[in-house]
PDB file of C-alpha atoms in Angstrom:
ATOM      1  CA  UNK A 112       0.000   0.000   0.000  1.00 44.00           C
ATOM      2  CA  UNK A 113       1.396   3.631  -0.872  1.00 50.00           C
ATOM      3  CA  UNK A 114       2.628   5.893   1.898  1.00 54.00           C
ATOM      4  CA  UNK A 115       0.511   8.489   1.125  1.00 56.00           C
ATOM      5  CA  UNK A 116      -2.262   9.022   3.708  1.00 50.00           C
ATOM      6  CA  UNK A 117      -4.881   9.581   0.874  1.00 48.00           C
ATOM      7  CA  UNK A 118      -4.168   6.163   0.241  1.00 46.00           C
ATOM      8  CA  UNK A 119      -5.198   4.187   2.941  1.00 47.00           C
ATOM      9  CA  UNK A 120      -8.818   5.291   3.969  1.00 44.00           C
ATOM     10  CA  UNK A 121     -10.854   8.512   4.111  1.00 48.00           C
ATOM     11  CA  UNK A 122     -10.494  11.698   5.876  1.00 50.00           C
ATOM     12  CA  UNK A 123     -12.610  11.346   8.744  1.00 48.00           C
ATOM     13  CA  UNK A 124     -11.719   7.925   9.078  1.00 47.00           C
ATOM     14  CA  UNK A 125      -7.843   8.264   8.563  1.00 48.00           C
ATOM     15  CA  UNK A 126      -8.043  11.011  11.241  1.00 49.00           C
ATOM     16  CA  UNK A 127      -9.352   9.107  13.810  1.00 50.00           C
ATOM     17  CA  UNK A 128      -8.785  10.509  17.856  1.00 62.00           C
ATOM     18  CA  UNK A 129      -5.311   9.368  17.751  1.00 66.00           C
ATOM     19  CA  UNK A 130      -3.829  11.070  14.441  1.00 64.00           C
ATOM     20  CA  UNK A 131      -6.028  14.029  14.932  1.00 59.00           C
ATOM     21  CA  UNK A 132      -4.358  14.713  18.257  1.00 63.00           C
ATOM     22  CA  UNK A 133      -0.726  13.741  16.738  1.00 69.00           C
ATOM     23  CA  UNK A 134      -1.475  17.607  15.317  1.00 65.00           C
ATOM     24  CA  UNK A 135      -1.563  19.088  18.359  1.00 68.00           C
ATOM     25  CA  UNK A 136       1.638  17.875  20.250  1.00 71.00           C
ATOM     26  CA  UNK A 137       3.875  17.101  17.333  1.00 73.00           C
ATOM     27  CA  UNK A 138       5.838  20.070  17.320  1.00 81.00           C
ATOM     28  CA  UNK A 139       7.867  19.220  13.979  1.00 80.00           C
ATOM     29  CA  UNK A 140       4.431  19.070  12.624  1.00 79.00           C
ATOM     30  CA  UNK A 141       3.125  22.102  14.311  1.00 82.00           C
ATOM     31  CA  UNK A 142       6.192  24.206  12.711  1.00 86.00           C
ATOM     32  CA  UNK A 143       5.431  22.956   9.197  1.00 86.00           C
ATOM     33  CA  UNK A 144       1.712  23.714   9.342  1.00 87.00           C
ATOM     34  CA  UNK A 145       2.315  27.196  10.594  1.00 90.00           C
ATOM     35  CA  UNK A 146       5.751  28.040   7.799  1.00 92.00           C
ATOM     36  CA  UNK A 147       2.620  26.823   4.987  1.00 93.00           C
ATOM     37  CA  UNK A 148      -0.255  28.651   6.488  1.00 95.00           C
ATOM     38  CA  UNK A 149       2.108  31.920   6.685  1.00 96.00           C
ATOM     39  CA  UNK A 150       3.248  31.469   3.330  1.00 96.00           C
ATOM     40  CA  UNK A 151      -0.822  31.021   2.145  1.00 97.00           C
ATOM     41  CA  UNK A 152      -1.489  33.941   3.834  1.00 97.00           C
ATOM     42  CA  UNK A 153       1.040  36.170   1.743  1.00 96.00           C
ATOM     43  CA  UNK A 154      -0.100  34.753  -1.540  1.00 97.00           C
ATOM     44  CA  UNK A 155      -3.953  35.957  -0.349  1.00 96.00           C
ATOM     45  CA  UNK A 156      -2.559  39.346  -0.861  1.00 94.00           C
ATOM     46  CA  UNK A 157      -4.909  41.047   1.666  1.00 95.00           C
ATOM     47  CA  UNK A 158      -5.203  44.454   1.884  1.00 92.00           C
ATOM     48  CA  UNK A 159      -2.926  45.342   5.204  1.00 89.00           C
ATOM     49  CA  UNK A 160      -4.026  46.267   8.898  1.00 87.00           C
ATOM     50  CA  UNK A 161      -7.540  45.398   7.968  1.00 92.00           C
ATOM     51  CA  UNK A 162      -9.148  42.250   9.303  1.00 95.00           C
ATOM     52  CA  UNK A 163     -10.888  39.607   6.750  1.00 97.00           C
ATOM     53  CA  UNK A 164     -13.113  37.293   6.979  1.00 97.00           C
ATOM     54  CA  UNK A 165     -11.264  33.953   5.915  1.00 98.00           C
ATOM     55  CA  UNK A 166     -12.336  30.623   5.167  1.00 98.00           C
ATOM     56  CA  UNK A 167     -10.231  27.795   6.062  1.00 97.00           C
ATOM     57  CA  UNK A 168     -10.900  24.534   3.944  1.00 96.00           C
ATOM     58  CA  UNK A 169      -9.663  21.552   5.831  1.00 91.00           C
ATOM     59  CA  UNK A 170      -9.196  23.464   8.905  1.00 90.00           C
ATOM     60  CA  UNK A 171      -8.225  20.109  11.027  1.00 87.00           C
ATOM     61  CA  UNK A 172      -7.838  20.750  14.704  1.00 87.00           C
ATOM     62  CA  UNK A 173      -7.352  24.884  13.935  1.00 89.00           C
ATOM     63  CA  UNK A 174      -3.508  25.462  13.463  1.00 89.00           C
ATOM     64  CA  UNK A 175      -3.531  27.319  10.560  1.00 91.00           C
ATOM     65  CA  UNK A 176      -6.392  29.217  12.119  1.00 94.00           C
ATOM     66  CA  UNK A 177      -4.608  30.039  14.925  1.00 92.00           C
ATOM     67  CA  UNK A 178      -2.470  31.601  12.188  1.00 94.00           C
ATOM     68  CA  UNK A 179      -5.239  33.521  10.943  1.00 96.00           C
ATOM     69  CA  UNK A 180      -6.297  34.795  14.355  1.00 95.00           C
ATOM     70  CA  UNK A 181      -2.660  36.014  15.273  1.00 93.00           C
ATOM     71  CA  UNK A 182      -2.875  38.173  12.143  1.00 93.00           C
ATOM     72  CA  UNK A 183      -6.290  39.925  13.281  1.00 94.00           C
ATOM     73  CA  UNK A 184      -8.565  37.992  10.992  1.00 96.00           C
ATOM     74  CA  UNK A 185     -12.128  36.018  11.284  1.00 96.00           C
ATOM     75  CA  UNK A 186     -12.236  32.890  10.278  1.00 97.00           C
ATOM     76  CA  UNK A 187     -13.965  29.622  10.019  1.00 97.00           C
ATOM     77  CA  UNK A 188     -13.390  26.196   9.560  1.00 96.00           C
ATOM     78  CA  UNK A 189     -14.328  23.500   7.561  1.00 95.00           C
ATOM     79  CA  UNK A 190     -13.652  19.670   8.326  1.00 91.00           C
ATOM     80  CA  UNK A 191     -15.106  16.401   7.048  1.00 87.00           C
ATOM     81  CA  UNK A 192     -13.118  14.738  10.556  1.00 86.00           C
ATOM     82  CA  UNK A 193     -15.131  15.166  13.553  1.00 86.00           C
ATOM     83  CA  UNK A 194     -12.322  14.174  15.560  1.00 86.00           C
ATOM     84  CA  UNK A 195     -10.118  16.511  14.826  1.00 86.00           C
ATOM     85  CA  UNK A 196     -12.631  19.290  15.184  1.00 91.00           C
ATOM     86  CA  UNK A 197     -12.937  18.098  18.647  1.00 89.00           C
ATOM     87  CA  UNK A 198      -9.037  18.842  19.009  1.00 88.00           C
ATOM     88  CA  UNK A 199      -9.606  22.056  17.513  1.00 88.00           C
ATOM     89  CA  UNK A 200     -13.071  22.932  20.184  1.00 88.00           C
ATOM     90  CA  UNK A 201     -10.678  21.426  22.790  1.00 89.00           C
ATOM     91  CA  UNK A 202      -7.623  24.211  22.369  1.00 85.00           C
ATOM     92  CA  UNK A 203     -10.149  26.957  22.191  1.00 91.00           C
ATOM     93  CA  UNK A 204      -9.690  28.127  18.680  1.00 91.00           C
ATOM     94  CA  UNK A 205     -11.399  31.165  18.289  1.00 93.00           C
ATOM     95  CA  UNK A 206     -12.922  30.248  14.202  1.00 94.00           C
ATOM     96  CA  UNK A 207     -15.993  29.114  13.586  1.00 96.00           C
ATOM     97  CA  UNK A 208     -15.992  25.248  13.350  1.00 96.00           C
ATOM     98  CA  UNK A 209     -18.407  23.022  10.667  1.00 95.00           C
ATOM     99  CA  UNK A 210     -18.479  19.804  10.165  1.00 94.00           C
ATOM    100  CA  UNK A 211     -18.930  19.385   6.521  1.00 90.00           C
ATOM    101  CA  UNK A 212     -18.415  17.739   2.901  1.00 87.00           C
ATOM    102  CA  UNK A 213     -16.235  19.848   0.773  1.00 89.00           C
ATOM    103  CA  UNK A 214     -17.509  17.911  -2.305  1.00 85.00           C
ATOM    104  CA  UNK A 215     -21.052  18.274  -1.503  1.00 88.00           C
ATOM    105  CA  UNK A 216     -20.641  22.114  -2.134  1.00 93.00           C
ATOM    106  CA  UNK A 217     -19.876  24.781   0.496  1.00 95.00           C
ATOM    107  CA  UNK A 218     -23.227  26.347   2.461  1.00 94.00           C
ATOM    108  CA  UNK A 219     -22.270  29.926   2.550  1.00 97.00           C
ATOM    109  CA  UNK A 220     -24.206  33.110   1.446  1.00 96.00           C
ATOM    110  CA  UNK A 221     -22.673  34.718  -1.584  1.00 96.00           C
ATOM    111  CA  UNK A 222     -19.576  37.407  -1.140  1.00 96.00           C
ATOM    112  CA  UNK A 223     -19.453  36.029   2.770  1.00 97.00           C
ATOM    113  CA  UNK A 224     -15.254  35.622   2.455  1.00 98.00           C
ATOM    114  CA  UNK A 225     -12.142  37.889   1.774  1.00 98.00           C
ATOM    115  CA  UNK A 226     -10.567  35.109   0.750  1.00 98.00           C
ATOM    116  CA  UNK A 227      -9.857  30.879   1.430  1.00 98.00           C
ATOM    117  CA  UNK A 228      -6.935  28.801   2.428  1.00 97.00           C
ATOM    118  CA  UNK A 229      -6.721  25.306   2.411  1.00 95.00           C
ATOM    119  CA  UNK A 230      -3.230  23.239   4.246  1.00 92.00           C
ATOM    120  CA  UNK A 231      -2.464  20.206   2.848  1.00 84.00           C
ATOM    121  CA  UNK A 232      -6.736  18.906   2.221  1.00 82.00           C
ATOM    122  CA  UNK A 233      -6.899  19.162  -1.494  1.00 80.00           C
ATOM    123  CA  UNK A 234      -5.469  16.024  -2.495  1.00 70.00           C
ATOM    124  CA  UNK A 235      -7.857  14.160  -0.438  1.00 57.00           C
ATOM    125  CA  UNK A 236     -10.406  15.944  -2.521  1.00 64.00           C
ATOM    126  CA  UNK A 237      -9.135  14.619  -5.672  1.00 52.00           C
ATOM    127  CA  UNK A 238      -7.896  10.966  -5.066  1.00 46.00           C
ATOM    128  CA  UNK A 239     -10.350   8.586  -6.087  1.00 41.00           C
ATOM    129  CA  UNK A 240     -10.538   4.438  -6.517  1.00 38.00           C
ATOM    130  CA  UNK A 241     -13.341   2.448  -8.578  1.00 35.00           C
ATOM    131  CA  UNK A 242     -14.539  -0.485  -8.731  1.00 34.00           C
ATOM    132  CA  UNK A 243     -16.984  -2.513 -10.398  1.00 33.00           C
ATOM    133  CA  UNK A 244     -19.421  -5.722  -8.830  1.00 35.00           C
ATOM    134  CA  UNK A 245     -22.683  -6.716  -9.922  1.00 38.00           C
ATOM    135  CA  UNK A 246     -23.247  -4.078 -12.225  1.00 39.00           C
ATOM    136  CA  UNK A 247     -22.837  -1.336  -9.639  1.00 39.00           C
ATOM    137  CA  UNK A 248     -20.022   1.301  -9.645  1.00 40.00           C
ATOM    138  CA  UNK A 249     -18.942   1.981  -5.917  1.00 38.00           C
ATOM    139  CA  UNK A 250     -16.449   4.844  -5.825  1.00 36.00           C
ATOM    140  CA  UNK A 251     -14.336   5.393  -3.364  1.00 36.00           C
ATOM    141  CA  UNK A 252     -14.303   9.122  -3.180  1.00 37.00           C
ATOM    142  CA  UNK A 253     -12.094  11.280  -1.602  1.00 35.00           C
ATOM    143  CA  UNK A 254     -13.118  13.966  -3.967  1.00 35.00           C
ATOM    144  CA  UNK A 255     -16.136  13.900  -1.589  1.00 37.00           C
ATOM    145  CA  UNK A 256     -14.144  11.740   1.404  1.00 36.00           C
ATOM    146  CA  UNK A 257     -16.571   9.237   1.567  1.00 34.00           C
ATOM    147  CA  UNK A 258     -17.885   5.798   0.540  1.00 27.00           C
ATOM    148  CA  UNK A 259     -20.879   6.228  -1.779  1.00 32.00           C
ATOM    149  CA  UNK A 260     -22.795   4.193  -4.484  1.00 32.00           C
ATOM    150  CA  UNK A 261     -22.489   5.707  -7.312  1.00 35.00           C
ATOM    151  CA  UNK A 262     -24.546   4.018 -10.345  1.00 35.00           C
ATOM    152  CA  UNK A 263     -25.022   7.218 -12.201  1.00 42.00           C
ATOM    153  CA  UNK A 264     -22.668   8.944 -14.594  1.00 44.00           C
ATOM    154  CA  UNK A 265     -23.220  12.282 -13.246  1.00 42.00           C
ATOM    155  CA  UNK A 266     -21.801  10.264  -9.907  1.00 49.00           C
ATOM    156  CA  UNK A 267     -18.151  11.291 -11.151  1.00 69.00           C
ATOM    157  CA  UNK A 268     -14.772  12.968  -9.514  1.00 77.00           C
ATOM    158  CA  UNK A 269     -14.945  15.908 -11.977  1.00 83.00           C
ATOM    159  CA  UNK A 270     -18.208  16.461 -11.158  1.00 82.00           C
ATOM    160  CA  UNK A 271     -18.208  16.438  -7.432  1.00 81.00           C
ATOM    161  CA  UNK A 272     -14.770  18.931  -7.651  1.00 87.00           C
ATOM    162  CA  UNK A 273     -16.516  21.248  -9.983  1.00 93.00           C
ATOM    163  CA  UNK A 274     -19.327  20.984  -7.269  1.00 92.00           C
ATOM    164  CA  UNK A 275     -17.078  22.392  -4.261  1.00 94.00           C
ATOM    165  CA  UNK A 276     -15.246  24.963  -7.083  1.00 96.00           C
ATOM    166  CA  UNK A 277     -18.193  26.703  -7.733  1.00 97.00           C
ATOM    167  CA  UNK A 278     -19.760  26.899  -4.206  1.00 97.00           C
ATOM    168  CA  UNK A 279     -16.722  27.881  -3.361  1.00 97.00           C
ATOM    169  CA  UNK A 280     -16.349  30.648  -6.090  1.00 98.00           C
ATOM    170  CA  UNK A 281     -19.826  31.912  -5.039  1.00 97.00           C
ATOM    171  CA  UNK A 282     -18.835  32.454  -1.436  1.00 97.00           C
ATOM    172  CA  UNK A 283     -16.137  34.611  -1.986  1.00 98.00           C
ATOM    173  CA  UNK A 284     -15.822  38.352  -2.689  1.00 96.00           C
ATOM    174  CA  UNK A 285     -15.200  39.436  -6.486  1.00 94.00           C
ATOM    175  CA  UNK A 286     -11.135  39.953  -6.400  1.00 93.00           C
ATOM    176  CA  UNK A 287     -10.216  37.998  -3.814  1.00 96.00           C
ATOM    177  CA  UNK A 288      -8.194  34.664  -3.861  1.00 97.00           C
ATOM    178  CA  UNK A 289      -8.677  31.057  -2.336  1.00 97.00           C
ATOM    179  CA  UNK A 290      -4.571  29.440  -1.901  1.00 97.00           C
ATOM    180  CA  UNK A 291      -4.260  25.303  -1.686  1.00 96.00           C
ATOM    181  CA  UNK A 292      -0.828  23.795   0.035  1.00 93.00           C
ATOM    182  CA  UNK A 293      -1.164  20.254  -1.490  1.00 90.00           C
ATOM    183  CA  UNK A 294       0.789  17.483  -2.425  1.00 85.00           C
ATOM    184  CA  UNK A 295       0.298  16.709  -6.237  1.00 84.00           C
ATOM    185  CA  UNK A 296       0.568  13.156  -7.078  1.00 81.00           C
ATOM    186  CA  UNK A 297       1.103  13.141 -10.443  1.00 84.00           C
ATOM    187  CA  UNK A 298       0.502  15.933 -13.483  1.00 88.00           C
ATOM    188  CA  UNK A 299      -2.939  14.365 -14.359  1.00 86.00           C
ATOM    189  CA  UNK A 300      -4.319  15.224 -10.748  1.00 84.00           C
ATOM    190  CA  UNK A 301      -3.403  18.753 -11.169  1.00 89.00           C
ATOM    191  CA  UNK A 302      -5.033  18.464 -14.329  1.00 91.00           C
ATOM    192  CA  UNK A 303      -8.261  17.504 -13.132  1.00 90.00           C
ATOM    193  CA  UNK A 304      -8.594  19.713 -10.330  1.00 91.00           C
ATOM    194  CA  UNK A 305      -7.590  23.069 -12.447  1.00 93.00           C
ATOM    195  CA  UNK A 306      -9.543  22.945 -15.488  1.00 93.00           C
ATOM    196  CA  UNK A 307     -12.584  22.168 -12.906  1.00 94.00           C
ATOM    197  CA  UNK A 308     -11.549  25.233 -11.075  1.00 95.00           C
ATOM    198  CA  UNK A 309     -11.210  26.773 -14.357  1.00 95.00           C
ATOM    199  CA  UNK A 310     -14.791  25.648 -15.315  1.00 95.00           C
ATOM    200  CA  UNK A 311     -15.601  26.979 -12.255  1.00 96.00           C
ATOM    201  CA  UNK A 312     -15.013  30.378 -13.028  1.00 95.00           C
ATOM    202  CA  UNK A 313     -11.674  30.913 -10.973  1.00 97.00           C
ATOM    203  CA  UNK A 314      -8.002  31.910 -12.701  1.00 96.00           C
ATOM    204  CA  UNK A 315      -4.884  31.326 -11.421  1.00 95.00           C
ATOM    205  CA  UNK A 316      -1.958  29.010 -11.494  1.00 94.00           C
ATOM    206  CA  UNK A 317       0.280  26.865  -9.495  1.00 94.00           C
ATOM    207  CA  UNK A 318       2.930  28.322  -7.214  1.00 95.00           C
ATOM    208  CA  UNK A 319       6.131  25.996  -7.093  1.00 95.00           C
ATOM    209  CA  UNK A 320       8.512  27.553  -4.049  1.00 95.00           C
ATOM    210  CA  UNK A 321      11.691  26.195  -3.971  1.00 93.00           C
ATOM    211  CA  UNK A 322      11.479  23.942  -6.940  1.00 93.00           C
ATOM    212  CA  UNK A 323      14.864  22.313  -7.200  1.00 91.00           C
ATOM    213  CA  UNK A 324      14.717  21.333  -3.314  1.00 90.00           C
ATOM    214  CA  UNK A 325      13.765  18.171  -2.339  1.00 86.00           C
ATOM    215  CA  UNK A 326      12.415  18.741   1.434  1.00 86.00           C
ATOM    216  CA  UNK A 327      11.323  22.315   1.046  1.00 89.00           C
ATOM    217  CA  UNK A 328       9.544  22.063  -2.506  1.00 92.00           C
ATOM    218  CA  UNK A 329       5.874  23.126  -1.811  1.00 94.00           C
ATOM    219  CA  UNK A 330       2.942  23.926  -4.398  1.00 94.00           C
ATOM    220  CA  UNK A 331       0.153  26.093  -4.259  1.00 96.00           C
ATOM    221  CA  UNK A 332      -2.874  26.354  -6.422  1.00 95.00           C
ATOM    222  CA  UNK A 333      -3.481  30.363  -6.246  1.00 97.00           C
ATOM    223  CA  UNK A 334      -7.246  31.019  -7.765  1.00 97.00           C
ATOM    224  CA  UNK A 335      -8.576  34.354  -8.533  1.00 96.00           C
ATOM    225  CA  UNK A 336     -12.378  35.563  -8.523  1.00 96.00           C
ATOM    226  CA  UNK A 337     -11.094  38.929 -10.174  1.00 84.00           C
ATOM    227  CA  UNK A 338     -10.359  38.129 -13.615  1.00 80.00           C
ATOM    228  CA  UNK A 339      -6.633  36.953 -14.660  1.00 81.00           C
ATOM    229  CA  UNK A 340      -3.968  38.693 -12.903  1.00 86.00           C
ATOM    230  CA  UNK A 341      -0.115  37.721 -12.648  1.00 90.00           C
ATOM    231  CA  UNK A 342       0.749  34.796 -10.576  1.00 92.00           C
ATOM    232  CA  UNK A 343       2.264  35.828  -7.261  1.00 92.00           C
ATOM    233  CA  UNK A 344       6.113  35.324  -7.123  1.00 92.00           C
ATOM    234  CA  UNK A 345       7.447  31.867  -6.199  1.00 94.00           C
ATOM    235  CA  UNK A 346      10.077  31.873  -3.369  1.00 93.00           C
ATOM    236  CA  UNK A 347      13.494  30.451  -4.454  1.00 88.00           C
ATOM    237  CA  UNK A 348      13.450  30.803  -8.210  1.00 74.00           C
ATOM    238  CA  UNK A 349      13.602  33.244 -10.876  1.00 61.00           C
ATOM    239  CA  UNK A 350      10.454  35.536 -10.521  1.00 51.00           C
ATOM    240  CA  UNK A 351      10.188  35.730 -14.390  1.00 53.00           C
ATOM    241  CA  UNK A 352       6.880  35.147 -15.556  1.00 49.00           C
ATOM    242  CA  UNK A 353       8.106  32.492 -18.086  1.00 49.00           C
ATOM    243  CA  UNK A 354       9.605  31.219 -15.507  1.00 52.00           C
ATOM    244  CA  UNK A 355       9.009  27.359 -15.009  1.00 55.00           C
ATOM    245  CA  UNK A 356       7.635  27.362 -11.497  1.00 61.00           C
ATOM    246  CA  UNK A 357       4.374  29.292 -12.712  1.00 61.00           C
ATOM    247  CA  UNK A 358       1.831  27.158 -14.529  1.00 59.00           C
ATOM    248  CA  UNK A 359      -1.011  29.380 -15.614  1.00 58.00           C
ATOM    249  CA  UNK A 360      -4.529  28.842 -16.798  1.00 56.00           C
ATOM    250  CA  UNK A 361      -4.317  31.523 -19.352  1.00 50.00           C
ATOM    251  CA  UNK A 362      -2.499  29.132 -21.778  1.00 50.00           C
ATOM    252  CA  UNK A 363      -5.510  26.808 -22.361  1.00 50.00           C
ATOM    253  CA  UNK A 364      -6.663  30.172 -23.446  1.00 50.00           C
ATOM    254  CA  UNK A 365      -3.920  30.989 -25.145  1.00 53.00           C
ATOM    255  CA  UNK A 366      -4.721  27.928 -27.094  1.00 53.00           C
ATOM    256  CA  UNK A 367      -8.025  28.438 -27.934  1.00 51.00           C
ATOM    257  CA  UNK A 368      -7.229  32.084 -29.274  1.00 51.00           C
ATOM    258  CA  UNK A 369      -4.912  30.306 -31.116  1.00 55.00           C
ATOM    259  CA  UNK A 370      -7.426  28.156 -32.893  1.00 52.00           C
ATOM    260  CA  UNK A 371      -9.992  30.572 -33.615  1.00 51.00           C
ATOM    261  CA  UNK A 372      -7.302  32.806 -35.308  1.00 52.00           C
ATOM    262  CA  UNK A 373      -6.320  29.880 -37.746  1.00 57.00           C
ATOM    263  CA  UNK A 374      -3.334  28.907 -36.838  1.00 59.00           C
ATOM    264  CA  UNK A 375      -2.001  25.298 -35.790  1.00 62.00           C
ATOM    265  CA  UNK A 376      -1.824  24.739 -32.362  1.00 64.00           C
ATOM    266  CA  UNK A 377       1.859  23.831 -31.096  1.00 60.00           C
ATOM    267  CA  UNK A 378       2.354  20.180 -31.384  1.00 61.00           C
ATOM    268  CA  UNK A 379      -0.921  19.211 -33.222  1.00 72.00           C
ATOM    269  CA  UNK A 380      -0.489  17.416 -36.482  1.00 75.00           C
ATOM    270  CA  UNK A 381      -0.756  20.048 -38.498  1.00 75.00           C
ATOM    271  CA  UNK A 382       1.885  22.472 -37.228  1.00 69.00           C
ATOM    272  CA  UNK A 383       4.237  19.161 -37.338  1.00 77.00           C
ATOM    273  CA  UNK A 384       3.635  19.024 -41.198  1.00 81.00           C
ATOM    274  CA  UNK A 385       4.103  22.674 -41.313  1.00 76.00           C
ATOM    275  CA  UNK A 386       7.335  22.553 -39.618  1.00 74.00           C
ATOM    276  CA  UNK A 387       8.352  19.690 -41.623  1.00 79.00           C
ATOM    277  CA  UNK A 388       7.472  21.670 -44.768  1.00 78.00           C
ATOM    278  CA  UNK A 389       9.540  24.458 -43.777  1.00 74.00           C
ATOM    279  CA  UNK A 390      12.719  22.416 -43.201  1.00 73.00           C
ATOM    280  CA  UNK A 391      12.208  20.503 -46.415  1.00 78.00           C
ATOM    281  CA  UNK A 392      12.373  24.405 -48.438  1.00 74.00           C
ATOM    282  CA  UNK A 393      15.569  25.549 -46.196  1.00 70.00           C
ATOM    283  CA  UNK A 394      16.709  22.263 -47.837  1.00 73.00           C
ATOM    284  CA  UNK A 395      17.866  20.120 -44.378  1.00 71.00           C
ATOM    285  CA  UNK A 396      16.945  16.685 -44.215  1.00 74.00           C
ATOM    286  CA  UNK A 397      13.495  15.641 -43.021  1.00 70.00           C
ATOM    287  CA  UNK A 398      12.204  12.597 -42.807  1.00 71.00           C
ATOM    288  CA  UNK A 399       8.872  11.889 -43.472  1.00 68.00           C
ATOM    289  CA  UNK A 400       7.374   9.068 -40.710  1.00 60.00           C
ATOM    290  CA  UNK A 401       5.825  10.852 -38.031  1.00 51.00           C
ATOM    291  CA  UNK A 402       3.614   9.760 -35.329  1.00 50.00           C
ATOM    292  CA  UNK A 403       0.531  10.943 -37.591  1.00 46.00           C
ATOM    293  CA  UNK A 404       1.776   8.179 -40.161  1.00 47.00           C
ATOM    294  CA  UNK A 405       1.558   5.254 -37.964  1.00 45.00           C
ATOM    295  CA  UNK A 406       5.372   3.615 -38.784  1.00 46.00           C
ATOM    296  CA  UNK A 407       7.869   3.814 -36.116  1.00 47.00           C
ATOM    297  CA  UNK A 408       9.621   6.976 -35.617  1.00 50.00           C
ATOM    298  CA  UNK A 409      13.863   6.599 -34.516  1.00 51.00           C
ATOM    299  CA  UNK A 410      14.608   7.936 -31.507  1.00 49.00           C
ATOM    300  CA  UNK A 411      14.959  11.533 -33.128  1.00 47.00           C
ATOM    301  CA  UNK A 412      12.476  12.944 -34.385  1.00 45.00           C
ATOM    302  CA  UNK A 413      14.201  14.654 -37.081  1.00 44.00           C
TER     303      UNK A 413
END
């Protein structure tokens, strides 16, 4: 089984008493959660010496509310563990507490937040597992962190995130931000949960700080409710914006523009042939098998 709590069972099951209270007396742990709630805080970009009213997604047992608080904001908290928003109700936090479903949509009036950050939750809200018996799909969510029967199509992880996206879009004031600290498995789970924030009606990007270190490397998703704006600087890297450590929506967009104006988009078959085309009148060698003709290409392409 892989290492990765996600992994091994849901949320509010994974955080039983004993792990939820592991976050309140494990110190190393305590440090890390208050370095990434800091850091989530500065990529908010709040206005300064002027309390907000935050929403913390995932709040757990209320460190990174505790952050929150120490900077003069309001906050509440959202948690699909009960037991570790009895931690947080036993150290006095002073955010609101719910106990609550991120995929089932967010229950808040619209405009009600300055802004949302999330520590560490989202990829819970994206990991999934099927499987099939007697005709019957039974997901095991944690896009929506529990066991459900799903034997519907619309019963689907894309659905459910695009479900907690746009709740969560509606909730917050126009120009503010919502930050995720997560741990990215793998390209295609950043995929899915973007272009659903996308559909969603958020912009943004991912935020790599320190990307060529090993122990410090952390990613944040930074959505925007105000229109696209420039991604907030990563920490340890080149602050370009072509910089590799931004990844931003705009180029689907990019794309698209791209196609309605006629020409090829990068990498599709037909700017390949173009390219190909153009080498063959500057009179360098080209071959002609491609992955469009179905033979087997050499190991260069060219």
């Amino acid at each position: 089984m892989s290492g990765r709590p996600e992994h091994q069972a849901p949320p509010e099951i994974f955080y039983g008493e004993d792990e939820a209270r592991k976050y309140s007396r494990n110190t190393r742990m305590m440090e890390i959660q208050l370095t990434m709630s800091e850091r989530a805080v500065e990529l908010l970009c709040l206005p300064e010496n002027q309390p907000c009213h935050l929403l913390d997604l995932g709040c757990g047992s209320g460190l990174s509310g505790e952050t929150l608080t120490e900077q003069g904001h309001i906050w509440t908290g959202v948690d699909i563990s009960s037991a570790m928003l009895g931690v947080a109700k036993e150290r006095e936090v002073e955010g609101d507490l719910l106990l609550g479903d991120l995929g089932q949509g967010l229950p808040f009036r619209a405009g009600a937040f300055d802004g949302a950050i999330s520590i560490s939750a989202l990829q819970w809200l994206e990991f999934f597992k099927v499987r099939y018996f007697n005709n019957y799909c039974f997901i095991f969510h944690l896009i929506d962190c529990r066991l459900c029967n799903a034997d519907q199509r619309s019963h689907n992880p894309a659905k459910r995130l695009y479900i907690f996206f746009s709740s969560l879009y509606s909730c917050l004031s126009r120009g503010s931000r919502a930050i995720f600290q997560f741990y990215p498995e793998n390209s295609s789970q950043v995929e899915l949960i973007t272009s659903q924030a996308m559909k969603a009606g958020f912009t943004g990007g991912l935020v790599v700080d320190y990307p060529n270190s090993t122990k410090a490397k952390k990613f944040f998703l930074c959505l925007m409710t105000g229109g696209q704006q420039p991604l907030p600087a990563a920490l340890g890297v080149d602050s370009r914006e072509d910089a590799p450590n931004h990844v931003a929506f705009s180029q689907k967009r990019d794309r698209v523009k791209q196609l309605r104006s006629g020409k090829a988009p990068k990498k599709s078959r037909d700017w390949i042939l173009e390219k190909k085309e153009r080498r063959r009148r500057q009179g360098k060698e080209t071959r002609d098998d491609s992955k469009f003709t179905g033979r087997k290409r050499p190991s260069h392409v060219w």
